[in-house]
PDB file of C-alpha atoms and ligand atoms in Angstrom:
ATOM      1  CA  MET A  25    -200.282-117.171-257.321  1.00 50.00           C
ATOM      2  CA  ILE A  26    -203.873-117.602-256.288  1.00 54.00           C
ATOM      3  CA  HIS A  27    -204.501-116.690-252.662  1.00 53.00           C
ATOM      4  CA  ASP A  28    -204.424-119.669-250.327  1.00 51.00           C
ATOM      5  CA  CYS A  29    -207.974-119.562-249.050  1.00 50.00           C
ATOM      6  CA  LYS A  30    -208.135-122.279-246.415  1.00 51.00           C
ATOM      7  CA  ALA A  31    -209.250-119.611-243.920  1.00 53.00           C
ATOM      8  CA  PRO A  32    -213.046-119.382-243.659  1.00 57.00           C
ATOM      9  CA  VAL A  33    -213.434-116.042-245.427  1.00 59.00           C
ATOM     10  CA  THR A  34    -216.625-115.314-247.322  1.00 79.00           C
ATOM     11  CA  ARG A  35    -217.710-112.454-249.640  1.00 94.00           C
ATOM     12  CA  ARG A  36    -215.263-113.169-252.465  1.00 96.00           C
ATOM     13  CA  LEU A  37    -215.675-112.600-256.174  1.00 98.00           C
ATOM     14  CA  VAL A  38    -213.615-114.652-258.633  1.00 98.00           C
ATOM     15  CA  LEU A  39    -213.414-113.427-262.233  1.00 98.00           C
ATOM     16  CA  VAL A  40    -212.140-115.805-264.917  1.00 98.00           C
ATOM     17  CA  ARG A  41    -211.668-115.043-268.581  1.00 98.00           C
ATOM     18  CA  HIS A  42    -212.746-117.963-270.788  1.00 98.00           C
ATOM     19  CA  GLY A  43    -210.089-120.165-272.377  1.00 98.00           C
ATOM     20  CA  GLN A  44    -208.756-119.591-275.894  1.00 98.00           C
ATOM     21  CA  SER A  45    -211.453-119.604-278.581  1.00 98.00           C
ATOM     22  CA  VAL A  46    -211.128-120.627-282.222  1.00 98.00           C
ATOM     23  CA  ALA A  47    -211.369-116.927-283.159  1.00 98.00           C
ATOM     24  CA  ASN A  48    -208.655-116.020-280.628  1.00 97.00           C
ATOM     25  CA  ARG A  49    -206.386-118.658-282.165  1.00 97.00           C
ATOM     26  CA  SER A  50    -207.066-117.338-285.669  1.00 96.00           C
ATOM     27  CA  GLY A  51    -206.409-113.699-284.703  1.00 96.00           C
ATOM     28  CA  LEU A  52    -209.990-112.602-285.426  1.00 97.00           C
ATOM     29  CA  PHE A  53    -211.931-109.838-283.710  1.00 98.00           C
ATOM     30  CA  THR A  54    -214.600-111.769-281.872  1.00 98.00           C
ATOM     31  CA  GLY A  55    -216.948-109.612-279.813  1.00 98.00           C
ATOM     32  CA  LEU A  56    -220.414-111.157-279.935  1.00 98.00           C
ATOM     33  CA  LEU A  57    -219.490-113.950-282.385  1.00 98.00           C
ATOM     34  CA  ASP A  58    -220.126-117.266-280.666  1.00 98.00           C
ATOM     35  CA  SER A  59    -216.724-118.843-281.250  1.00 98.00           C
ATOM     36  CA  PRO A  60    -216.154-122.169-279.427  1.00 98.00           C
ATOM     37  CA  LEU A  61    -213.149-123.079-277.293  1.00 98.00           C
ATOM     38  CA  THR A  62    -210.086-124.689-278.824  1.00 98.00           C
ATOM     39  CA  GLU A  63    -208.558-127.734-277.142  1.00 98.00           C
ATOM     40  CA  GLN A  64    -205.997-125.353-275.614  1.00 98.00           C
ATOM     41  CA  GLY A  65    -208.889-123.184-274.389  1.00 98.00           C
ATOM     42  CA  ARG A  66    -210.521-126.174-272.682  1.00 98.00           C
ATOM     43  CA  MET A  67    -207.196-126.957-271.002  1.00 98.00           C
ATOM     44  CA  GLU A  68    -206.826-123.324-269.838  1.00 98.00           C
ATOM     45  CA  ALA A  69    -210.275-123.414-268.246  1.00 98.00           C
ATOM     46  CA  GLU A  70    -209.591-126.799-266.633  1.00 98.00           C
ATOM     47  CA  ALA A  71    -206.250-125.510-265.337  1.00 98.00           C
ATOM     48  CA  ALA A  72    -207.967-122.478-263.763  1.00 98.00           C
ATOM     49  CA  GLY A  73    -210.455-124.859-262.136  1.00 97.00           C
ATOM     50  CA  ARG A  74    -207.671-127.114-260.861  1.00 97.00           C
ATOM     51  CA  ARG A  75    -205.781-124.157-259.329  1.00 96.00           C
ATOM     52  CA  LEU A  76    -208.954-123.113-257.515  1.00 96.00           C
ATOM     53  CA  ALA A  77    -209.636-126.741-256.495  1.00 96.00           C
ATOM     54  CA  GLU A  78    -206.160-127.046-254.965  1.00 95.00           C
ATOM     55  CA  ARG A  79    -207.165-124.212-252.657  1.00 92.00           C
ATOM     56  CA  ARG A  80    -210.528-125.800-251.853  1.00 93.00           C
ATOM     57  CA  TRP A  81    -212.747-123.152-253.392  1.00 95.00           C
ATOM     58  CA  ARG A  82    -216.472-123.869-253.360  1.00 95.00           C
ATOM     59  CA  PHE A  83    -218.809-121.357-254.946  1.00 97.00           C
ATOM     60  CA  SER A  84    -222.285-120.465-253.714  1.00 96.00           C
ATOM     61  CA  VAL A  85    -223.322-119.037-257.062  1.00 98.00           C
ATOM     62  CA  ALA A  86    -221.798-118.820-260.543  1.00 98.00           C
ATOM     63  CA  PHE A  87    -222.503-116.498-263.465  1.00 98.00           C
ATOM     64  CA  THR A  88    -221.446-116.637-267.099  1.00 98.00           C
ATOM     65  CA  SER A  89    -222.250-114.704-270.229  1.00 98.00           C
ATOM     66  CA  THR A  90    -224.591-116.320-272.766  1.00 98.00           C
ATOM     67  CA  LEU A  91    -221.723-117.116-275.176  1.00 98.00           C
ATOM     68  CA  THR A  92    -220.527-120.715-275.588  1.00 98.00           C
ATOM     69  CA  ARG A  93    -216.859-120.058-274.763  1.00 98.00           C
ATOM     70  CA  ALA A  94    -217.779-118.643-271.344  1.00 98.00           C
ATOM     71  CA  VAL A  95    -220.540-121.191-270.651  1.00 98.00           C
ATOM     72  CA  VAL A  96    -218.235-124.149-271.444  1.00 98.00           C
ATOM     73  CA  SER A  97    -215.312-122.605-269.527  1.00 98.00           C
ATOM     74  CA  GLY A  98    -217.592-122.210-266.515  1.00 98.00           C
ATOM     75  CA  ARG A  99    -218.688-125.844-266.803  1.00 98.00           C
ATOM     76  CA  LEU A 100    -215.067-127.058-266.991  1.00 98.00           C
ATOM     77  CA  ILE A 101    -214.062-124.950-263.973  1.00 98.00           C
ATOM     78  CA  LEU A 102    -216.961-126.171-261.847  1.00 98.00           C
ATOM     79  CA  ASP A 103    -216.344-129.798-262.881  1.00 98.00           C
ATOM     80  CA  ALA A 104    -212.686-129.425-261.825  1.00 97.00           C
ATOM     81  CA  LEU A 105    -213.929-128.081-258.492  1.00 97.00           C
ATOM     82  CA  GLY A 106    -216.238-131.040-257.938  1.00 97.00           C
ATOM     83  CA  GLN A 107    -219.291-128.793-258.273  1.00 97.00           C
ATOM     84  CA  PRO A 108    -220.971-130.225-261.397  1.00 96.00           C
ATOM     85  CA  GLY A 109    -224.385-129.570-259.854  1.00 97.00           C
ATOM     86  CA  LEU A 110    -223.881-125.807-259.643  1.00 98.00           C
ATOM     87  CA  ILE A 111    -225.581-124.377-262.744  1.00 98.00           C
ATOM     88  CA  PRO A 112    -224.337-120.873-263.603  1.00 98.00           C
ATOM     89  CA  GLN A 113    -226.855-118.140-264.308  1.00 98.00           C
ATOM     90  CA  ARG A 114    -226.330-116.655-267.782  1.00 98.00           C
ATOM     91  CA  PHE A 115    -226.503-112.908-268.289  1.00 98.00           C
ATOM     92  CA  ALA A 116    -226.391-111.179-271.670  1.00 98.00           C
ATOM     93  CA  ALA A 117    -224.997-108.159-269.816  1.00 98.00           C
ATOM     94  CA  LEU A 118    -221.816-110.240-269.336  1.00 98.00           C
ATOM     95  CA  ASP A 119    -221.444-110.896-273.076  1.00 98.00           C
ATOM     96  CA  GLU A 120    -218.292-109.626-274.747  1.00 98.00           C
ATOM     97  CA  ARG A 121    -218.028-106.026-275.904  1.00 98.00           C
ATOM     98  CA  ASP A 122    -219.587-105.761-279.354  1.00 98.00           C
ATOM     99  CA  TYR A 123    -216.816-105.203-281.911  1.00 98.00           C
ATOM    100  CA  GLY A 124    -219.328-104.035-284.555  1.00 98.00           C
ATOM    101  CA  ASP A 125    -217.929-104.012-288.085  1.00 98.00           C
ATOM    102  CA  LEU A 126    -214.635-105.472-286.873  1.00 98.00           C
ATOM    103  CA  SER A 127    -216.314-108.706-285.716  1.00 98.00           C
ATOM    104  CA  GLY A 128    -214.924-111.696-287.584  1.00 97.00           C
ATOM    105  CA  LEU A 129    -212.225-109.663-289.323  1.00 98.00           C
ATOM    106  CA  ASP A 130    -208.631-110.731-289.281  1.00 95.00           C
ATOM    107  CA  LYS A 131    -206.623-108.267-287.194  1.00 89.00           C
ATOM    108  CA  THR A 132    -204.033-107.800-289.947  1.00 93.00           C
ATOM    109  CA  THR A 133    -206.776-107.010-292.485  1.00 95.00           C
ATOM    110  CA  ALA A 134    -208.364-104.520-290.090  1.00 97.00           C
ATOM    111  CA  ASP A 135    -204.984-102.797-289.557  1.00 96.00           C
ATOM    112  CA  ALA A 136    -204.585-102.496-293.327  1.00 97.00           C
ATOM    113  CA  ARG A 137    -208.099-101.042-293.747  1.00 97.00           C
ATOM    114  CA  TRP A 138    -208.252 -98.545-290.866  1.00 98.00           C
ATOM    115  CA  GLY A 139    -204.610 -98.219-289.763  1.00 98.00           C
ATOM    116  CA  ALA A 140    -202.931 -99.821-286.764  1.00 97.00           C
ATOM    117  CA  VAL A 141    -203.237 -96.730-284.551  1.00 97.00           C
ATOM    118  CA  ARG A 142    -207.005 -96.446-285.079  1.00 98.00           C
ATOM    119  CA  ILE A 143    -207.430-100.193-284.493  1.00 98.00           C
ATOM    120  CA  GLU A 144    -205.418-100.077-281.270  1.00 96.00           C
ATOM    121  CA  THR A 145    -207.541 -97.117-280.100  1.00 97.00           C
ATOM    122  CA  TRP A 146    -210.733 -99.089-280.779  1.00 98.00           C
ATOM    123  CA  ARG A 147    -209.272-102.137-279.016  1.00 97.00           C
ATOM    124  CA  ARG A 148    -208.059-100.572-275.822  1.00 96.00           C
ATOM    125  CA  SER A 149    -209.324 -97.007-275.305  1.00 97.00           C
ATOM    126  CA  TYR A 150    -212.171 -96.221-272.933  1.00 98.00           C
ATOM    127  CA  ALA A 151    -214.264 -93.892-275.046  1.00 98.00           C
ATOM    128  CA  GLU A 152    -213.744 -94.822-278.726  1.00 98.00           C
ATOM    129  CA  ALA A 153    -216.135 -97.326-280.315  1.00 98.00           C
ATOM    130  CA  PRO A 154    -215.456 -99.263-283.539  1.00 98.00           C
ATOM    131  CA  PRO A 155    -218.052 -98.664-286.308  1.00 98.00           C
ATOM    132  CA  ASN A 156    -221.431-100.053-285.178  1.00 98.00           C
ATOM    133  CA  GLY A 157    -219.850-101.491-282.012  1.00 98.00           C
ATOM    134  CA  GLU A 158    -219.449-100.636-278.339  1.00 98.00           C
ATOM    135  CA  SER A 159    -216.786 -98.565-276.629  1.00 98.00           C
ATOM    136  CA  LEU A 160    -215.512 -99.792-273.286  1.00 98.00           C
ATOM    137  CA  ARG A 161    -217.576 -96.972-271.786  1.00 98.00           C
ATOM    138  CA  ASP A 162    -220.693 -98.501-273.357  1.00 98.00           C
ATOM    139  CA  THR A 163    -219.716-101.872-271.901  1.00 98.00           C
ATOM    140  CA  VAL A 164    -219.197-100.372-268.435  1.00 98.00           C
ATOM    141  CA  ALA A 165    -222.661 -98.802-268.743  1.00 98.00           C
ATOM    142  CA  ARG A 166    -224.334-102.191-269.268  1.00 98.00           C
ATOM    143  CA  ILE A 167    -222.198-104.360-267.005  1.00 98.00           C
ATOM    144  CA  VAL A 168    -222.112-102.217-263.860  1.00 98.00           C
ATOM    145  CA  PRO A 169    -225.909-102.173-263.353  1.00 98.00           C
ATOM    146  CA  CYS A 170    -225.944-105.979-263.757  1.00 98.00           C
ATOM    147  CA  TYR A 171    -223.082-106.273-261.271  1.00 98.00           C
ATOM    148  CA  LEU A 172    -224.746-103.999-258.711  1.00 98.00           C
ATOM    149  CA  ARG A 173    -228.205-105.521-259.088  1.00 98.00           C
ATOM    150  CA  SER A 174    -227.465-109.224-259.491  1.00 98.00           C
ATOM    151  CA  ILE A 175    -223.867-110.103-258.577  1.00 98.00           C
ATOM    152  CA  LEU A 176    -222.733-107.914-255.667  1.00 98.00           C
ATOM    153  CA  PRO A 177    -225.741-108.822-253.443  1.00 97.00           C
ATOM    154  CA  VAL A 178    -224.851-112.516-253.880  1.00 96.00           C
ATOM    155  CA  VAL A 179    -221.161-111.876-253.160  1.00 97.00           C
ATOM    156  CA  MET A 180    -222.214-110.387-249.826  1.00 95.00           C
ATOM    157  CA  GLY A 181    -223.526-113.848-248.884  1.00 93.00           C
ATOM    158  CA  GLY A 182    -220.759-116.114-250.149  1.00 93.00           C
ATOM    159  CA  ASP A 183    -218.154-116.832-252.807  1.00 97.00           C
ATOM    160  CA  VAL A 184    -219.146-116.133-256.390  1.00 98.00           C
ATOM    161  CA  LEU A 185    -217.622-117.172-259.729  1.00 98.00           C
ATOM    162  CA  VAL A 186    -217.992-115.043-262.862  1.00 98.00           C
ATOM    163  CA  VAL A 187    -216.723-116.431-266.178  1.00 99.00           C
ATOM    164  CA  ALA A 188    -216.779-113.937-269.020  1.00 98.00           C
ATOM    165  CA  HIS A 189    -214.651-112.164-271.633  1.00 98.00           C
ATOM    166  CA  GLY A 190    -211.534-110.063-272.023  1.00 98.00           C
ATOM    167  CA  ASN A 191    -213.126-106.690-272.686  1.00 98.00           C
ATOM    168  CA  CYS A 192    -216.284-107.083-270.609  1.00 98.00           C
ATOM    169  CA  LEU A 193    -214.083-108.081-267.668  1.00 98.00           C
ATOM    170  CA  ARG A 194    -211.824-105.065-268.339  1.00 98.00           C
ATOM    171  CA  ALA A 195    -214.984-102.969-267.984  1.00 98.00           C
ATOM    172  CA  LEU A 196    -215.911-104.661-264.705  1.00 98.00           C
ATOM    173  CA  VAL A 197    -212.361-104.455-263.318  1.00 98.00           C
ATOM    174  CA  MET A 198    -212.275-100.753-264.231  1.00 98.00           C
ATOM    175  CA  ALA A 199    -215.337-100.210-262.046  1.00 98.00           C
ATOM    176  CA  LEU A 200    -214.172-102.491-259.216  1.00 98.00           C
ATOM    177  CA  GLU A 201    -210.685-100.967-259.036  1.00 97.00           C
ATOM    178  CA  ASP A 202    -211.737 -97.415-259.905  1.00 97.00           C
ATOM    179  CA  LEU A 203    -209.257 -97.316-262.794  1.00 98.00           C
ATOM    180  CA  SER A 204    -208.877 -94.189-264.908  1.00 98.00           C
ATOM    181  CA  PRO A 205    -209.393 -94.336-268.692  1.00 98.00           C
ATOM    182  CA  ALA A 206    -205.589 -94.188-269.080  1.00 97.00           C
ATOM    183  CA  GLU A 207    -205.075 -97.039-266.615  1.00 98.00           C
ATOM    184  CA  VAL A 208    -207.638 -99.304-268.249  1.00 98.00           C
ATOM    185  CA  GLU A 209    -205.874 -98.940-271.614  1.00 97.00           C
ATOM    186  CA  ASP A 210    -202.982-100.967-270.177  1.00 96.00           C
ATOM    187  CA  LEU A 211    -205.164-103.653-268.584  1.00 97.00           C
ATOM    188  CA  GLU A 212    -204.877-107.012-270.360  1.00 96.00           C
ATOM    189  CA  LEU A 213    -206.588-110.187-269.182  1.00 97.00           C
ATOM    190  CA  THR A 214    -205.193-113.351-270.727  1.00 97.00           C
ATOM    191  CA  THR A 215    -207.376-116.367-271.535  1.00 98.00           C
ATOM    192  CA  GLY A 216    -207.936-118.549-268.472  1.00 98.00           C
ATOM    193  CA  SER A 217    -206.648-115.871-266.101  1.00 98.00           C
ATOM    194  CA  VAL A 218    -208.148-115.412-262.642  1.00 98.00           C
ATOM    195  CA  ARG A 219    -208.715-112.286-260.509  1.00 98.00           C
ATOM    196  CA  ILE A 220    -210.024-112.542-256.968  1.00 97.00           C
ATOM    197  CA  TYR A 221    -211.601-109.790-254.864  1.00 97.00           C
ATOM    198  CA  GLU A 222    -212.434-110.028-251.186  1.00 96.00           C
ATOM    199  CA  PHE A 223    -215.098-107.664-249.895  1.00 97.00           C
ATOM    200  CA  ALA A 224    -215.798-106.124-246.508  1.00 95.00           C
ATOM    201  CA  ALA A 225    -219.340-106.177-245.148  1.00 93.00           C
ATOM    202  CA  ASP A 226    -219.798-102.576-246.347  1.00 94.00           C
ATOM    203  CA  THR A 227    -219.119-103.757-249.962  1.00 95.00           C
ATOM    204  CA  THR A 228    -215.676-102.112-250.174  1.00 96.00           C
ATOM    205  CA  ILE A 229    -212.855-104.264-251.549  1.00 97.00           C
ATOM    206  CA  LYS A 230    -210.434-105.420-248.828  1.00 95.00           C
ATOM    207  CA  ALA A 231    -207.991-107.386-250.945  1.00 95.00           C
ATOM    208  CA  ARG A 232    -207.252-108.484-254.492  1.00 96.00           C
ATOM    209  CA  TRP A 233    -205.228-111.341-255.938  1.00 95.00           C
ATOM    210  CA  ILE A 234    -204.225-111.762-259.556  1.00 94.00           C
ATOM    211  CA  ASP A 235    -203.354-115.074-261.141  1.00 84.00           C
ATOM    212  CA  ALA A 236    -202.275-114.199-264.659  1.00 61.00           C
TER     213      ALA A 236
HETATM  214  O1  2PG B   2    -211.793-110.206-280.196  1.00 77.66           O
HETATM  215  C1  2PG B   2    -212.245-109.862-279.107  1.00 77.66           C
HETATM  216  O2  2PG B   2    -213.462-109.800-278.831  1.00 77.66           O
HETATM  217  C2  2PG B   2    -211.271-109.425-278.042  1.00 77.66           C
HETATM  218  C3  2PG B   2    -211.087-110.461-276.966  1.00 77.66           C
HETATM  219  O3  2PG B   2    -210.891-111.719-277.467  1.00 77.66           O
HETATM  220  O4  2PG B   2    -210.039-109.183-278.645  1.00 77.66           O
HETATM  221  P1  2PG B   2    -209.086-108.008-278.187  1.00 77.66           P
HETATM  222  O5  2PG B   2    -209.582-107.472-276.877  1.00 77.66           O
HETATM  223  O6  2PG B   2    -207.749-108.654-278.059  1.00 77.66           O
HETATM  224  O7  2PG B   2    -209.137-106.997-279.261  1.00 77.66           O
END
């Protein structure tokens, strides 16, 4: 359930993972590949927008990554909200975690080449990076400064939408919720899912809602 937000509360941050991409559907490691949304992915983004619209959300500012699947998901969400005129700012710091040599590989092929345990470690651990790619720690290191410099100050003045990616949002959620490396291993964000944070004036988080 998304929080019913008829009450005039401000200082909220809404995180949405983009809808299903063509690479997601094909079981490919994606990372920085610019894979477009599938029809199902468009519907997931529209559904997230409709759920927010039912609760009368209006955003002051929106941010997306520079990748098409997040940009288009953001557009679909804002159209569903009746905010087609709100143009999201695009930040490369919100781009997906770089999967390096795994990018574009079929997950079954990667398991066969490196072993399923190693692949799962690269996918979900905090500190281990795939060859020539980023660890989640690397992603935290680039996303948190962007969040602190460009997103949090805007959240303090109104409601903000961020549309980005599974692993880059895991990195941001880790920082927001002060998760341990062990806890973040179990964090999964499905396509089109929504997480909402409400902040106090001192920038601490007062409440959180998850709409899987
Ligand atoms: O391929 C990717 O970039 C990511 C997210 O889609 O996949 P996963 O986190 O499931 O390994």
